[in-house]
Short mmCIF file of C-alpha atoms in Angstrom, two decimals:
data_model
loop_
_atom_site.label_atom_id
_atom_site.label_comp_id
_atom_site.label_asym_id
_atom_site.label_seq_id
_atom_site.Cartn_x
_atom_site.Cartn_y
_atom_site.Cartn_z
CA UNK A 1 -30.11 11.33 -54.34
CA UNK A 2 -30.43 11.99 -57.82
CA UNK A 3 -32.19 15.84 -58.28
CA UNK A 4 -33.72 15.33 -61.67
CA UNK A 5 -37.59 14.96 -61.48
CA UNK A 6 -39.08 12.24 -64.70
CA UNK A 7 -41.62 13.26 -66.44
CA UNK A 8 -43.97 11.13 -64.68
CA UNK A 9 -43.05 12.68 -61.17
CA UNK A 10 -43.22 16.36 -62.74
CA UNK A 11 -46.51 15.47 -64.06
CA UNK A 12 -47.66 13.87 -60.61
CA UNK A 13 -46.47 16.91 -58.90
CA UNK A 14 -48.73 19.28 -61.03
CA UNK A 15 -51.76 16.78 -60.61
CA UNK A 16 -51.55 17.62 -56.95
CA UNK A 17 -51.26 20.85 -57.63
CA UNK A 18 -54.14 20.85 -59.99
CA UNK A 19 -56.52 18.52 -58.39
CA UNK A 20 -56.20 20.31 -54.70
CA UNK A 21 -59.53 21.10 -53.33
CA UNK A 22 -60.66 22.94 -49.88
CA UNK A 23 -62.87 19.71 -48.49
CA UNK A 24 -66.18 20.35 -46.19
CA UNK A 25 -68.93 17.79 -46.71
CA UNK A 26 -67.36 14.65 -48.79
CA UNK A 27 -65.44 13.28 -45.57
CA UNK A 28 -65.75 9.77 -44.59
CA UNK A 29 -65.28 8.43 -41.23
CA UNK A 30 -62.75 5.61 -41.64
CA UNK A 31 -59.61 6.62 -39.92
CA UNK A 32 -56.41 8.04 -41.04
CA UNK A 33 -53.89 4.95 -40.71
CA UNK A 34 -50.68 6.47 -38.37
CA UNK A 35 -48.27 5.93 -40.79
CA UNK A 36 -49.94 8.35 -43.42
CA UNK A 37 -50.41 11.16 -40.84
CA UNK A 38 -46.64 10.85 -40.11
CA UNK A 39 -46.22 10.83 -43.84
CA UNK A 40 -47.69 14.25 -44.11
CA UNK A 41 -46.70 15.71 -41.38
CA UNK A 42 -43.05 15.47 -42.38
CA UNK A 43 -43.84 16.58 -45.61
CA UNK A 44 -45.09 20.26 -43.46
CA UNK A 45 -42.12 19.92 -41.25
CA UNK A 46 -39.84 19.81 -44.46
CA UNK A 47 -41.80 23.50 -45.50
CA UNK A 48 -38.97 26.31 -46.33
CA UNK A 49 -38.85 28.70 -43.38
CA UNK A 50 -37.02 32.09 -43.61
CA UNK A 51 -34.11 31.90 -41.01
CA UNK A 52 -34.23 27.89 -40.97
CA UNK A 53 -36.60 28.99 -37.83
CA UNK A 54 -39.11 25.90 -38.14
CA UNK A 55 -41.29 27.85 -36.36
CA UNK A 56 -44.51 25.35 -36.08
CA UNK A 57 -46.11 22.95 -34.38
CA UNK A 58 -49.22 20.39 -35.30
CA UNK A 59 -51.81 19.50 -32.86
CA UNK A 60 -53.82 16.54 -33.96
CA UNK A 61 -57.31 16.54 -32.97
CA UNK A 62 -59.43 13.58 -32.63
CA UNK A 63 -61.62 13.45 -29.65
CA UNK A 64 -65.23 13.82 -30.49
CA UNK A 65 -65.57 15.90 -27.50
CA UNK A 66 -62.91 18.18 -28.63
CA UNK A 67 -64.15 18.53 -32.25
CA UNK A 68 -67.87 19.00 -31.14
CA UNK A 69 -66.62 22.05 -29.00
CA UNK A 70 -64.50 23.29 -31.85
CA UNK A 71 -67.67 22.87 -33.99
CA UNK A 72 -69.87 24.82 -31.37
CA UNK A 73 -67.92 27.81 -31.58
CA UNK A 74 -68.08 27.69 -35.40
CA UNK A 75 -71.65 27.65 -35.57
CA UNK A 76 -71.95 31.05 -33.12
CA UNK A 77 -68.95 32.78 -35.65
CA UNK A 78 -70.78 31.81 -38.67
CA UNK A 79 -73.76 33.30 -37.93
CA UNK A 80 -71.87 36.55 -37.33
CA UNK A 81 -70.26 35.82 -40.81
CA UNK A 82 -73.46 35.71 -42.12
CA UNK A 83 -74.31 38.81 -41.02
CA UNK A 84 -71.79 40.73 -42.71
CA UNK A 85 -73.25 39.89 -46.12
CA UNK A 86 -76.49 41.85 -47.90
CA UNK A 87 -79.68 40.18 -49.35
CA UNK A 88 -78.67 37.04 -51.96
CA UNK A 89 -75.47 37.38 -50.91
CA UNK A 90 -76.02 36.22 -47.75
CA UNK A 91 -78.82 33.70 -48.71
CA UNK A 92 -76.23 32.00 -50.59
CA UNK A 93 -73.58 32.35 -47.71
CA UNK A 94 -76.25 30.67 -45.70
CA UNK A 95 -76.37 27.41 -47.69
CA UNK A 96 -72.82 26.57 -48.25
CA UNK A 97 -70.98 23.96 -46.16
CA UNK A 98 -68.00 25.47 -44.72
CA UNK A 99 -66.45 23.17 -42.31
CA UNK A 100 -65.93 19.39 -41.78
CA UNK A 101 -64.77 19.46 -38.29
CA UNK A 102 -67.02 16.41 -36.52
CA UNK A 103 -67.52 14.62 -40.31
CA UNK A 104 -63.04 14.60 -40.67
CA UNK A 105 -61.80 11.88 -38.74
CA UNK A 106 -58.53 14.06 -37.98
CA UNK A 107 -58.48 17.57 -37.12
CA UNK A 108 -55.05 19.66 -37.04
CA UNK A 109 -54.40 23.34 -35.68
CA UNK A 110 -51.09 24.49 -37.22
CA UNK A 111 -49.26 27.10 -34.87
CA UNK A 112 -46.48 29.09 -34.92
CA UNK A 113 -44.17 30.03 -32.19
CA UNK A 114 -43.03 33.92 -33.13
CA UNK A 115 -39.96 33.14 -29.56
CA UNK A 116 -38.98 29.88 -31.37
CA UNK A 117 -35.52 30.95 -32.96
CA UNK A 118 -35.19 34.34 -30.55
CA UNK A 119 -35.03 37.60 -30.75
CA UNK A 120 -32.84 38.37 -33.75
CA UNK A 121 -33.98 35.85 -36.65
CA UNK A 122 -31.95 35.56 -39.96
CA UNK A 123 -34.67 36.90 -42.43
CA UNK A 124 -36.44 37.91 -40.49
CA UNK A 125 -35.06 41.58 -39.20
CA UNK A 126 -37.08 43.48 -41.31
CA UNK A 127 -39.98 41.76 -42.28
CA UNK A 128 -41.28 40.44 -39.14
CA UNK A 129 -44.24 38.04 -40.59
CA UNK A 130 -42.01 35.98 -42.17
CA UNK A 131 -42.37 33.42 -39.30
CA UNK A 132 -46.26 33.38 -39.85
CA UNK A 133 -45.80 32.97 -43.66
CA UNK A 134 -43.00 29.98 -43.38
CA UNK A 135 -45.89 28.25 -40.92
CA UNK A 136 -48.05 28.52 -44.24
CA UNK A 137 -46.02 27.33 -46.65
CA UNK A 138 -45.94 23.96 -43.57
CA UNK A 139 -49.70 24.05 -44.53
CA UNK A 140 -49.64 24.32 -48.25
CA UNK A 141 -46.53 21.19 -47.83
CA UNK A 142 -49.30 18.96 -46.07
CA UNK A 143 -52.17 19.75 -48.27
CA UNK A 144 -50.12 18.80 -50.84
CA UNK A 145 -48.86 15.43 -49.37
CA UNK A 146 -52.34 14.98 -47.89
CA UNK A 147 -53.95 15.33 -51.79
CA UNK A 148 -51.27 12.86 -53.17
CA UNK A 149 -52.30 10.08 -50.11
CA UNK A 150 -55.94 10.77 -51.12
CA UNK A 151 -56.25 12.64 -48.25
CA UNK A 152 -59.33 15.40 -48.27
CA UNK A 153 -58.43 18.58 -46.15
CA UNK A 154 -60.61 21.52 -45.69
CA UNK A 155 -59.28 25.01 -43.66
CA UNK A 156 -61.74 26.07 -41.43
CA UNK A 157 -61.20 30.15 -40.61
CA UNK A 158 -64.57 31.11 -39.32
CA UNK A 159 -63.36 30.18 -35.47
CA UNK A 160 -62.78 32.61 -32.72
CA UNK A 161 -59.24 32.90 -32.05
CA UNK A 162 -59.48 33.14 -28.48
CA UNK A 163 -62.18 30.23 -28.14
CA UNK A 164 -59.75 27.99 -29.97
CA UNK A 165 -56.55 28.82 -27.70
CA UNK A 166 -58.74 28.06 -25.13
CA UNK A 167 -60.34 24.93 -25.61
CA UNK A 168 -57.52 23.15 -27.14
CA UNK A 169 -55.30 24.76 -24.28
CA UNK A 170 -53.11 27.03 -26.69
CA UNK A 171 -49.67 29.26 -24.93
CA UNK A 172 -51.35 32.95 -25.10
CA UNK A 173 -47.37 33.37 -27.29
CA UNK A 174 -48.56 30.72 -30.05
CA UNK A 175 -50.24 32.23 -32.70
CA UNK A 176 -52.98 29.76 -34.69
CA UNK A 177 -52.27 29.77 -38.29
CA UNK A 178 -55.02 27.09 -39.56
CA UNK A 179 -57.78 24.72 -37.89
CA UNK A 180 -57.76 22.31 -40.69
CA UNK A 181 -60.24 19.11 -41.22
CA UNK A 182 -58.65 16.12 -42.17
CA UNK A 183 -60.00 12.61 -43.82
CA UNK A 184 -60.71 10.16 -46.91
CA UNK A 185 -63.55 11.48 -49.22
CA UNK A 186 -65.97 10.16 -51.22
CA UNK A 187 -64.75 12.33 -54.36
CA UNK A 188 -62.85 15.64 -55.14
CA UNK A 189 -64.56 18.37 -57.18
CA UNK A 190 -63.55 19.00 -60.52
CA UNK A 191 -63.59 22.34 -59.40
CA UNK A 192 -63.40 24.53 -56.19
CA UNK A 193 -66.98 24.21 -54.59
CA UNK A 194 -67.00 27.75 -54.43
CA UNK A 195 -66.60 28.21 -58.16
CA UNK A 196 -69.23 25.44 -58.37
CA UNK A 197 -71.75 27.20 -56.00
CA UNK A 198 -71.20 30.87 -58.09
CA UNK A 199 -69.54 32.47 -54.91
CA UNK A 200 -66.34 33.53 -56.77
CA UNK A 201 -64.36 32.41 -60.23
CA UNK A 202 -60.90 31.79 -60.83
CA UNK A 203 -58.99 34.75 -61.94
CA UNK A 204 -57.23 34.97 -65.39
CA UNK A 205 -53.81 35.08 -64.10
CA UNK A 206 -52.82 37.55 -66.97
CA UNK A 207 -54.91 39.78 -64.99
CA UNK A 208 -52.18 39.33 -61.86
CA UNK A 209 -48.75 39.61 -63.68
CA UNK A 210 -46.61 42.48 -63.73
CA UNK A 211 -43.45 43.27 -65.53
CA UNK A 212 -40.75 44.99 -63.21
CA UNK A 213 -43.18 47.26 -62.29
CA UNK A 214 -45.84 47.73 -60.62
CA UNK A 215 -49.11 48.14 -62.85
CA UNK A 216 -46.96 47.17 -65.96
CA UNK A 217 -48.70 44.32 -67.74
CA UNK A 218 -46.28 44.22 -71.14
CA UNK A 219 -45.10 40.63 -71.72
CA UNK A 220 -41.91 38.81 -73.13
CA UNK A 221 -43.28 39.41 -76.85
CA UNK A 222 -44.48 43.11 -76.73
#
């Protein structure tokens, strides 16, 4: 296999990169031909992992039934949510969309299974988390894949943890690591909806390099 990406495959990469968004309301219904979801779901199972552990696995969702429970226990936790939140702040809170789950014709809970590789994990002796981490970088892999198929995908973390093990029938040992919605859409934004809605801007990365140490912001040409 040759290793060397063109210019046209670097440039596709960043474009996925770039053009990412976290879906909620532009999902259509038609569903996700088999072959795709295998497509991306092998592009997650192909995520580094510290330890070679492979510690995930992907539960598809698509029962109505399912997703309208999922979706019940959503509504109750975001009305908590909203109650953390002061005055406009939680005005605005109140009209944003933050979920797709019954819209998404596919819904996926990514795990991870912390007994997987054992007791004694390569990597993972003295920073414990790295299971949970390698299961995200699975879920960054499929968004990625799922964005380059044309593939929506919105992360929905406003769930009770312990509602969601128990509907979809979750080991009390497997550990959720995202409930994510799934689907065609009608268009991406331009820009995160978020952004778009005044919730929060991107930050100048400047503002989040360091130099060696911590706090030092000199670069290359000081």
């Amino acid at each position: 296999m040759d290793d060397a990406f063109t210019g046209a495959e670097r440039d596709a990469l960043y474009k996925a990169i770039f053009s990412r968004r976290d879906v909620r309301g532009q999902f259509l219904p038609d569903p996700i031909p088999e072959e795709v979801l295998r497509r991306i779901l092998l592009a997650a199972h192909h995520a580094p992992s510290v330890g070679f552990m492979q510690p995930w696995n992907f539960l598809v969702i698509t029962d109505p039934a399912v997703k309208a429970r999922i979706h019940a226990d959503f509504a109750t936790a975001n009305e908590e949510a909203a109650n953390q939140f002061d005055g406009e702040r939680r005005a605005l809170y109140s009209r944003l969309k933050l979920e797709g789950i019954q819209e998404a014709p596919v819904n996926l809970l990514v795990t991870c299974d912390r007994e997987r590789a054992g007791p004694v994990v390569l990597g993972r002796t003295h920073m414990p988390t790295m299971d949970l981490y390698s299961c995200v970088c699975a879920v960054q892999n499929l968004w990625l894949a799922a964005r380059a198929e044309g593939l929506g995908v919105g992360w929905v973390s406003i769930l009770h943890e312990s509602a969601l093990k128990a509907i979809l029938g979750v080991p009390e040992r497997i550990v959720p690591i995202a409930y994510l919605c799934v689907g065609r859409v009608s268009h991406f934004e331009a820009t995160p909806e978020l952004a778009i809605k005044g919730w929060r801007q991107r930050l100048d990365l400047d503002d989040l390099i360091f130099r060696d140490r911590w706090d030092n912001r000199d670069s290359p040409s000081d």
